[in-house]
Amino acid sequence: MPLWKRIDGLSGLLAALVFIVSVAAFGASLEGYSQSRHPVALLGASGVPHALAFNLLGWVLPGLLATAVALRVLMHLPAGSRWSLRVAGQLLLLAGMAFAGMGLLPLDVEALEGPASQAHASAWMVWALAFIAGTLMFGVGMWRRSPSLGALAIACGAVAALGGFALRDVLPAPLAQRVAFASWAAWLALVLPVMRARSDHR
């Protein structure tokens, strides 16, 4: 397999790793920051040390890589795929762009109800809804063609829905949010390898 194809196939795993390492490293370097008590967005908030670096490494770069993954998923859809699969791919593309957008629209801790914070919250909502809807639609549409790929998509979408919305009444919001992000990272890391394995076994 050519080197560029190997690198391209690892773009999802790279996106997940860059995001996870960024959250862990910048969180550890910020005095008083707790992964269980503070939202991820605080690491890139206006006025926080190294906020720009986190926004670029924690949001923008993973988001762009996720967009590339979504494009690859769209390119690998079987010929004559139903409209729901193509819509699912477009939603995943939107989710990647919205994730990058969270880094371009940082939280303002001095004005949580202000325009900047609301813009960041809107980008998060677009990411969450697009990712959840995209994976669930993709999973249902792919179930008969590839049960393993369909199961992966449905599981990631369901867990993201729990973390993004349902678990917020059970867990602290920062922990629930991290459940959704973990689901997103798992999807990015696994979807291209699973698609490639499916192609190899045809």
PDB file of C-alpha atoms in Angstrom:
ATOM      1  CA  MET A   1       0.000   0.000   0.000  1.00  0.00           C
ATOM      2  CA  PRO A   2       1.433   3.450  -0.896  1.00  0.00           C
ATOM      3  CA  LEU A   3       2.629   5.566   2.017  1.00  0.00           C
ATOM      4  CA  TRP A   4       0.124   8.354   1.333  1.00  0.00           C
ATOM      5  CA  LYS A   5      -2.751   5.894   1.564  1.00  0.00           C
ATOM      6  CA  ARG A   6      -1.469   4.606   4.891  1.00  0.00           C
ATOM      7  CA  ILE A   7      -1.223   8.165   6.222  1.00  0.00           C
ATOM      8  CA  ASP A   8      -4.687   8.975   4.884  1.00  0.00           C
ATOM      9  CA  GLY A   9      -6.101   5.875   6.543  1.00  0.00           C
ATOM     10  CA  LEU A  10      -4.652   6.975   9.874  1.00  0.00           C
ATOM     11  CA  SER A  11      -6.111  10.503   9.734  1.00  0.00           C
ATOM     12  CA  GLY A  12      -8.989   9.565  12.025  1.00  0.00           C
ATOM     13  CA  LEU A  13      -6.719   7.964  14.600  1.00  0.00           C
ATOM     14  CA  LEU A  14      -4.453  11.026  14.440  1.00  0.00           C
ATOM     15  CA  ALA A  15      -7.439  13.330  15.003  1.00  0.00           C
ATOM     16  CA  ALA A  16      -8.512  11.356  18.061  1.00  0.00           C
ATOM     17  CA  LEU A  17      -5.004  11.216  19.512  1.00  0.00           C
ATOM     18  CA  VAL A  18      -4.300  14.915  18.944  1.00  0.00           C
ATOM     19  CA  PHE A  19      -7.539  15.857  20.675  1.00  0.00           C
ATOM     20  CA  ILE A  20      -7.062  13.512  23.636  1.00  0.00           C
ATOM     21  CA  VAL A  21      -3.415  14.442  24.163  1.00  0.00           C
ATOM     22  CA  SER A  22      -4.218  18.158  23.866  1.00  0.00           C
ATOM     23  CA  VAL A  23      -6.971  17.982  26.475  1.00  0.00           C
ATOM     24  CA  ALA A  24      -4.770  15.974  28.834  1.00  0.00           C
ATOM     25  CA  ALA A  25      -1.597  18.041  28.358  1.00  0.00           C
ATOM     26  CA  PHE A  26      -3.148  21.509  28.441  1.00  0.00           C
ATOM     27  CA  GLY A  27      -5.383  20.475  31.317  1.00  0.00           C
ATOM     28  CA  ALA A  28      -2.380  19.292  33.329  1.00  0.00           C
ATOM     29  CA  SER A  29      -0.524  22.547  32.666  1.00  0.00           C
ATOM     30  CA  LEU A  30      -3.391  24.824  33.745  1.00  0.00           C
ATOM     31  CA  GLU A  31      -3.295  25.425  37.470  1.00  0.00           C
ATOM     32  CA  GLY A  32      -6.484  24.410  39.239  1.00  0.00           C
ATOM     33  CA  TYR A  33      -7.988  22.740  36.183  1.00  0.00           C
ATOM     34  CA  SER A  34      -9.852  19.486  36.813  1.00  0.00           C
ATOM     35  CA  GLN A  35     -10.961  17.141  34.052  1.00  0.00           C
ATOM     36  CA  SER A  36     -13.947  16.080  36.159  1.00  0.00           C
ATOM     37  CA  ARG A  37     -15.110  19.577  37.118  1.00  0.00           C
ATOM     38  CA  HIS A  38     -14.263  21.873  34.204  1.00  0.00           C
ATOM     39  CA  PRO A  39     -15.441  21.835  30.590  1.00  0.00           C
ATOM     40  CA  VAL A  40     -12.960  21.191  27.812  1.00  0.00           C
ATOM     41  CA  ALA A  41     -13.760  24.609  26.322  1.00  0.00           C
ATOM     42  CA  LEU A  42     -12.208  26.333  29.348  1.00  0.00           C
ATOM     43  CA  LEU A  43      -8.746  25.351  28.063  1.00  0.00           C
ATOM     44  CA  GLY A  44      -9.252  27.589  25.029  1.00  0.00           C
ATOM     45  CA  ALA A  45     -11.230  30.359  26.693  1.00  0.00           C
ATOM     46  CA  SER A  46     -10.248  33.991  26.251  1.00  0.00           C
ATOM     47  CA  GLY A  47      -7.543  35.011  28.711  1.00  0.00           C
ATOM     48  CA  VAL A  48      -6.534  31.474  29.693  1.00  0.00           C
ATOM     49  CA  PRO A  49      -2.786  30.736  29.313  1.00  0.00           C
ATOM     50  CA  HIS A  50      -1.933  28.981  26.024  1.00  0.00           C
ATOM     51  CA  ALA A  51      -5.546  29.279  24.873  1.00  0.00           C
ATOM     52  CA  LEU A  52      -4.589  29.928  21.257  1.00  0.00           C
ATOM     53  CA  ALA A  53      -2.379  26.841  21.141  1.00  0.00           C
ATOM     54  CA  PHE A  54      -5.150  24.695  22.577  1.00  0.00           C
ATOM     55  CA  ASN A  55      -7.733  26.083  20.181  1.00  0.00           C
ATOM     56  CA  LEU A  56      -5.495  25.194  17.252  1.00  0.00           C
ATOM     57  CA  LEU A  57      -4.389  21.773  18.510  1.00  0.00           C
ATOM     58  CA  GLY A  58      -7.439  20.740  20.491  1.00  0.00           C
ATOM     59  CA  TRP A  59     -10.226  21.967  18.215  1.00  0.00           C
ATOM     60  CA  VAL A  60      -9.116  23.167  14.790  1.00  0.00           C
ATOM     61  CA  LEU A  61      -6.623  20.461  13.801  1.00  0.00           C
ATOM     62  CA  PRO A  62      -8.774  17.514  14.965  1.00  0.00           C
ATOM     63  CA  GLY A  63     -11.789  19.128  13.336  1.00  0.00           C
ATOM     64  CA  LEU A  64     -10.019  19.468   9.998  1.00  0.00           C
ATOM     65  CA  LEU A  65      -8.812  15.872  10.206  1.00  0.00           C
ATOM     66  CA  ALA A  66     -12.350  14.760  11.075  1.00  0.00           C
ATOM     67  CA  THR A  67     -13.590  16.617   8.008  1.00  0.00           C
ATOM     68  CA  ALA A  68     -11.050  14.694   5.921  1.00  0.00           C
ATOM     69  CA  VAL A  69     -12.315  11.440   7.453  1.00  0.00           C
ATOM     70  CA  ALA A  70     -15.899  12.348   6.546  1.00  0.00           C
ATOM     71  CA  LEU A  71     -14.837  13.073   2.965  1.00  0.00           C
ATOM     72  CA  ARG A  72     -13.128   9.684   2.832  1.00  0.00           C
ATOM     73  CA  VAL A  73     -16.279   8.016   4.154  1.00  0.00           C
ATOM     74  CA  LEU A  74     -18.332   9.740   1.448  1.00  0.00           C
ATOM     75  CA  MET A  75     -15.884   8.625  -1.239  1.00  0.00           C
ATOM     76  CA  HIS A  76     -16.120   5.008  -0.077  1.00  0.00           C
ATOM     77  CA  LEU A  77     -19.910   4.808  -0.131  1.00  0.00           C
ATOM     78  CA  PRO A  78     -21.094   2.020  -2.435  1.00  0.00           C
ATOM     79  CA  ALA A  79     -22.311   3.058  -5.875  1.00  0.00           C
ATOM     80  CA  GLY A  80     -26.010   3.779  -5.870  1.00  0.00           C
ATOM     81  CA  SER A  81     -26.158   4.326  -2.113  1.00  0.00           C
ATOM     82  CA  ARG A  82     -29.500   5.521  -0.788  1.00  0.00           C
ATOM     83  CA  TRP A  83     -29.953   9.196  -0.031  1.00  0.00           C
ATOM     84  CA  SER A  84     -29.895   8.621   3.729  1.00  0.00           C
ATOM     85  CA  LEU A  85     -26.296   7.399   3.571  1.00  0.00           C
ATOM     86  CA  ARG A  86     -25.214  10.431   1.574  1.00  0.00           C
ATOM     87  CA  VAL A  87     -27.024  12.763   3.956  1.00  0.00           C
ATOM     88  CA  ALA A  88     -25.307  10.963   6.838  1.00  0.00           C
ATOM     89  CA  GLY A  89     -21.933  11.598   5.207  1.00  0.00           C
ATOM     90  CA  GLN A  90     -22.771  15.280   4.764  1.00  0.00           C
ATOM     91  CA  LEU A  91     -23.761  15.522   8.429  1.00  0.00           C
ATOM     92  CA  LEU A  92     -20.444  13.974   9.474  1.00  0.00           C
ATOM     93  CA  LEU A  93     -18.708  16.506   7.257  1.00  0.00           C
ATOM     94  CA  LEU A  94     -20.630  19.295   9.003  1.00  0.00           C
ATOM     95  CA  ALA A  95     -19.682  17.836  12.400  1.00  0.00           C
ATOM     96  CA  GLY A  96     -15.989  18.017  11.539  1.00  0.00           C
ATOM     97  CA  MET A  97     -16.261  21.645  10.442  1.00  0.00           C
ATOM     98  CA  ALA A  98     -18.283  22.558  13.548  1.00  0.00           C
ATOM     99  CA  PHE A  99     -15.647  20.911  15.765  1.00  0.00           C
ATOM    100  CA  ALA A 100     -12.966  23.082  14.146  1.00  0.00           C
ATOM    101  CA  GLY A 101     -15.302  26.041  14.580  1.00  0.00           C
ATOM    102  CA  MET A 102     -15.215  25.645  18.355  1.00  0.00           C
ATOM    103  CA  GLY A 103     -11.555  26.622  18.202  1.00  0.00           C
ATOM    104  CA  LEU A 104     -12.303  29.663  16.071  1.00  0.00           C
ATOM    105  CA  LEU A 105     -15.106  30.769  18.412  1.00  0.00           C
ATOM    106  CA  PRO A 106     -13.542  30.461  21.884  1.00  0.00           C
ATOM    107  CA  LEU A 107     -15.481  30.647  25.128  1.00  0.00           C
ATOM    108  CA  ASP A 108     -15.444  33.959  27.020  1.00  0.00           C
ATOM    109  CA  VAL A 109     -15.405  33.126  30.748  1.00  0.00           C
ATOM    110  CA  GLU A 110     -16.003  36.772  31.624  1.00  0.00           C
ATOM    111  CA  ALA A 111     -19.294  36.779  29.721  1.00  0.00           C
ATOM    112  CA  LEU A 112     -20.813  33.306  29.562  1.00  0.00           C
ATOM    113  CA  GLU A 113     -24.042  34.780  28.181  1.00  0.00           C
ATOM    114  CA  GLY A 114     -22.203  37.067  25.762  1.00  0.00           C
ATOM    115  CA  PRO A 115     -22.007  36.726  21.977  1.00  0.00           C
ATOM    116  CA  ALA A 116     -18.631  34.944  21.952  1.00  0.00           C
ATOM    117  CA  SER A 117     -19.703  32.261  24.421  1.00  0.00           C
ATOM    118  CA  GLN A 118     -23.036  31.820  22.680  1.00  0.00           C
ATOM    119  CA  ALA A 119     -21.255  31.372  19.345  1.00  0.00           C
ATOM    120  CA  HIS A 120     -19.049  28.675  20.875  1.00  0.00           C
ATOM    121  CA  ALA A 121     -22.094  26.966  22.388  1.00  0.00           C
ATOM    122  CA  SER A 122     -23.808  27.060  18.997  1.00  0.00           C
ATOM    123  CA  ALA A 123     -20.797  25.439  17.337  1.00  0.00           C
ATOM    124  CA  TRP A 124     -20.845  22.716  20.002  1.00  0.00           C
ATOM    125  CA  MET A 125     -24.560  22.119  19.444  1.00  0.00           C
ATOM    126  CA  VAL A 126     -24.088  21.877  15.673  1.00  0.00           C
ATOM    127  CA  TRP A 127     -21.238  19.401  16.198  1.00  0.00           C
ATOM    128  CA  ALA A 128     -23.229  17.259  18.650  1.00  0.00           C
ATOM    129  CA  LEU A 129     -26.434  17.134  16.620  1.00  0.00           C
ATOM    130  CA  ALA A 130     -24.652  16.584  13.292  1.00  0.00           C
ATOM    131  CA  PHE A 131     -22.411  13.851  14.702  1.00  0.00           C
ATOM    132  CA  ILE A 132     -25.237  12.022  16.488  1.00  0.00           C
ATOM    133  CA  ALA A 133     -27.649  12.211  13.556  1.00  0.00           C
ATOM    134  CA  GLY A 134     -24.901  11.404  11.046  1.00  0.00           C
ATOM    135  CA  THR A 135     -23.621   8.295  12.795  1.00  0.00           C
ATOM    136  CA  LEU A 136     -27.094   6.942  13.567  1.00  0.00           C
ATOM    137  CA  MET A 137     -28.280   7.442   9.973  1.00  0.00           C
ATOM    138  CA  PHE A 138     -25.039   5.973   8.647  1.00  0.00           C
ATOM    139  CA  GLY A 139     -25.326   2.958  10.928  1.00  0.00           C
ATOM    140  CA  VAL A 140     -28.907   2.199   9.955  1.00  0.00           C
ATOM    141  CA  GLY A 141     -28.107   2.667   6.267  1.00  0.00           C
ATOM    142  CA  MET A 142     -25.011   0.439   6.375  1.00  0.00           C
ATOM    143  CA  TRP A 143     -26.407  -2.301   8.623  1.00  0.00           C
ATOM    144  CA  ARG A 144     -27.308  -4.776   5.882  1.00  0.00           C
ATOM    145  CA  ARG A 145     -24.208  -4.109   3.785  1.00  0.00           C
ATOM    146  CA  SER A 146     -21.777  -4.187   6.703  1.00  0.00           C
ATOM    147  CA  PRO A 147     -23.080  -5.143  10.168  1.00  0.00           C
ATOM    148  CA  SER A 148     -19.737  -4.308  11.811  1.00  0.00           C
ATOM    149  CA  LEU A 149     -19.649  -0.807  10.333  1.00  0.00           C
ATOM    150  CA  GLY A 150     -23.326  -0.283  11.078  1.00  0.00           C
ATOM    151  CA  ALA A 151     -22.875  -1.395  14.681  1.00  0.00           C
ATOM    152  CA  LEU A 152     -19.880   0.901  15.153  1.00  0.00           C
ATOM    153  CA  ALA A 153     -21.790   3.905  13.843  1.00  0.00           C
ATOM    154  CA  ILE A 154     -24.930   3.235  15.881  1.00  0.00           C
ATOM    155  CA  ALA A 155     -22.939   2.594  19.069  1.00  0.00           C
ATOM    156  CA  CYS A 156     -20.936   5.807  18.676  1.00  0.00           C
ATOM    157  CA  GLY A 157     -24.035   7.838  17.898  1.00  0.00           C
ATOM    158  CA  ALA A 158     -25.962   6.390  20.844  1.00  0.00           C
ATOM    159  CA  VAL A 159     -23.114   6.993  23.309  1.00  0.00           C
ATOM    160  CA  ALA A 160     -22.651  10.534  22.001  1.00  0.00           C
ATOM    161  CA  ALA A 161     -26.375  11.170  22.493  1.00  0.00           C
ATOM    162  CA  LEU A 162     -26.115   9.914  26.065  1.00  0.00           C
ATOM    163  CA  GLY A 163     -23.084  12.063  26.819  1.00  0.00           C
ATOM    164  CA  GLY A 164     -24.296  15.112  24.982  1.00  0.00           C
ATOM    165  CA  PHE A 165     -27.793  15.173  26.418  1.00  0.00           C
ATOM    166  CA  ALA A 166     -29.236  12.279  28.453  1.00  0.00           C
ATOM    167  CA  LEU A 167     -26.461  11.870  31.035  1.00  0.00           C
ATOM    168  CA  ARG A 168     -26.369  15.554  31.947  1.00  0.00           C
ATOM    169  CA  ASP A 169     -29.029  14.896  34.576  1.00  0.00           C
ATOM    170  CA  VAL A 170     -26.978  12.047  36.052  1.00  0.00           C
ATOM    171  CA  LEU A 171     -23.330  13.082  35.699  1.00  0.00           C
ATOM    172  CA  PRO A 172     -21.658  16.477  36.099  1.00  0.00           C
ATOM    173  CA  ALA A 173     -21.852  18.279  32.752  1.00  0.00           C
ATOM    174  CA  PRO A 174     -18.048  18.185  32.148  1.00  0.00           C
ATOM    175  CA  LEU A 175     -18.007  14.381  32.572  1.00  0.00           C
ATOM    176  CA  ALA A 176     -21.080  13.878  30.398  1.00  0.00           C
ATOM    177  CA  GLN A 177     -19.516  16.047  27.723  1.00  0.00           C
ATOM    178  CA  ARG A 178     -16.380  13.934  27.807  1.00  0.00           C
ATOM    179  CA  VAL A 179     -18.464  10.808  27.201  1.00  0.00           C
ATOM    180  CA  ALA A 180     -19.682  12.416  23.959  1.00  0.00           C
ATOM    181  CA  PHE A 181     -16.147  13.411  22.991  1.00  0.00           C
ATOM    182  CA  ALA A 182     -14.867   9.892  23.745  1.00  0.00           C
ATOM    183  CA  SER A 183     -17.505   8.471  21.408  1.00  0.00           C
ATOM    184  CA  TRP A 184     -16.426  10.904  18.690  1.00  0.00           C
ATOM    185  CA  ALA A 185     -12.765   9.926  19.173  1.00  0.00           C
ATOM    186  CA  ALA A 186     -13.644   6.219  18.963  1.00  0.00           C
ATOM    187  CA  TRP A 187     -15.571   6.782  15.728  1.00  0.00           C
ATOM    188  CA  LEU A 188     -12.679   8.672  14.132  1.00  0.00           C
ATOM    189  CA  ALA A 189     -10.112   6.099  15.197  1.00  0.00           C
ATOM    190  CA  LEU A 190     -12.103   3.075  13.987  1.00  0.00           C
ATOM    191  CA  VAL A 191     -14.275   4.003  11.010  1.00  0.00           C
ATOM    192  CA  LEU A 192     -11.614   4.020   8.285  1.00  0.00           C
ATOM    193  CA  PRO A 193      -9.904   0.790   9.461  1.00  0.00           C
ATOM    194  CA  VAL A 194     -13.305  -0.952   9.611  1.00  0.00           C
ATOM    195  CA  MET A 195     -14.196   0.320   6.137  1.00  0.00           C
ATOM    196  CA  ARG A 196     -10.832  -0.827   4.817  1.00  0.00           C
ATOM    197  CA  ALA A 197     -11.238  -4.278   6.383  1.00  0.00           C
ATOM    198  CA  ARG A 198     -14.668  -4.544   4.769  1.00  0.00           C
ATOM    199  CA  SER A 199     -13.178  -3.692   1.366  1.00  0.00           C
ATOM    200  CA  ASP A 200     -10.346  -6.205   1.790  1.00  0.00           C
ATOM    201  CA  HIS A 201     -12.813  -9.031   2.479  1.00  0.00           C
ATOM    202  CA  ARG A 202     -14.982  -8.475  -0.574  1.00  0.00           C
TER     203      ARG A 202
END
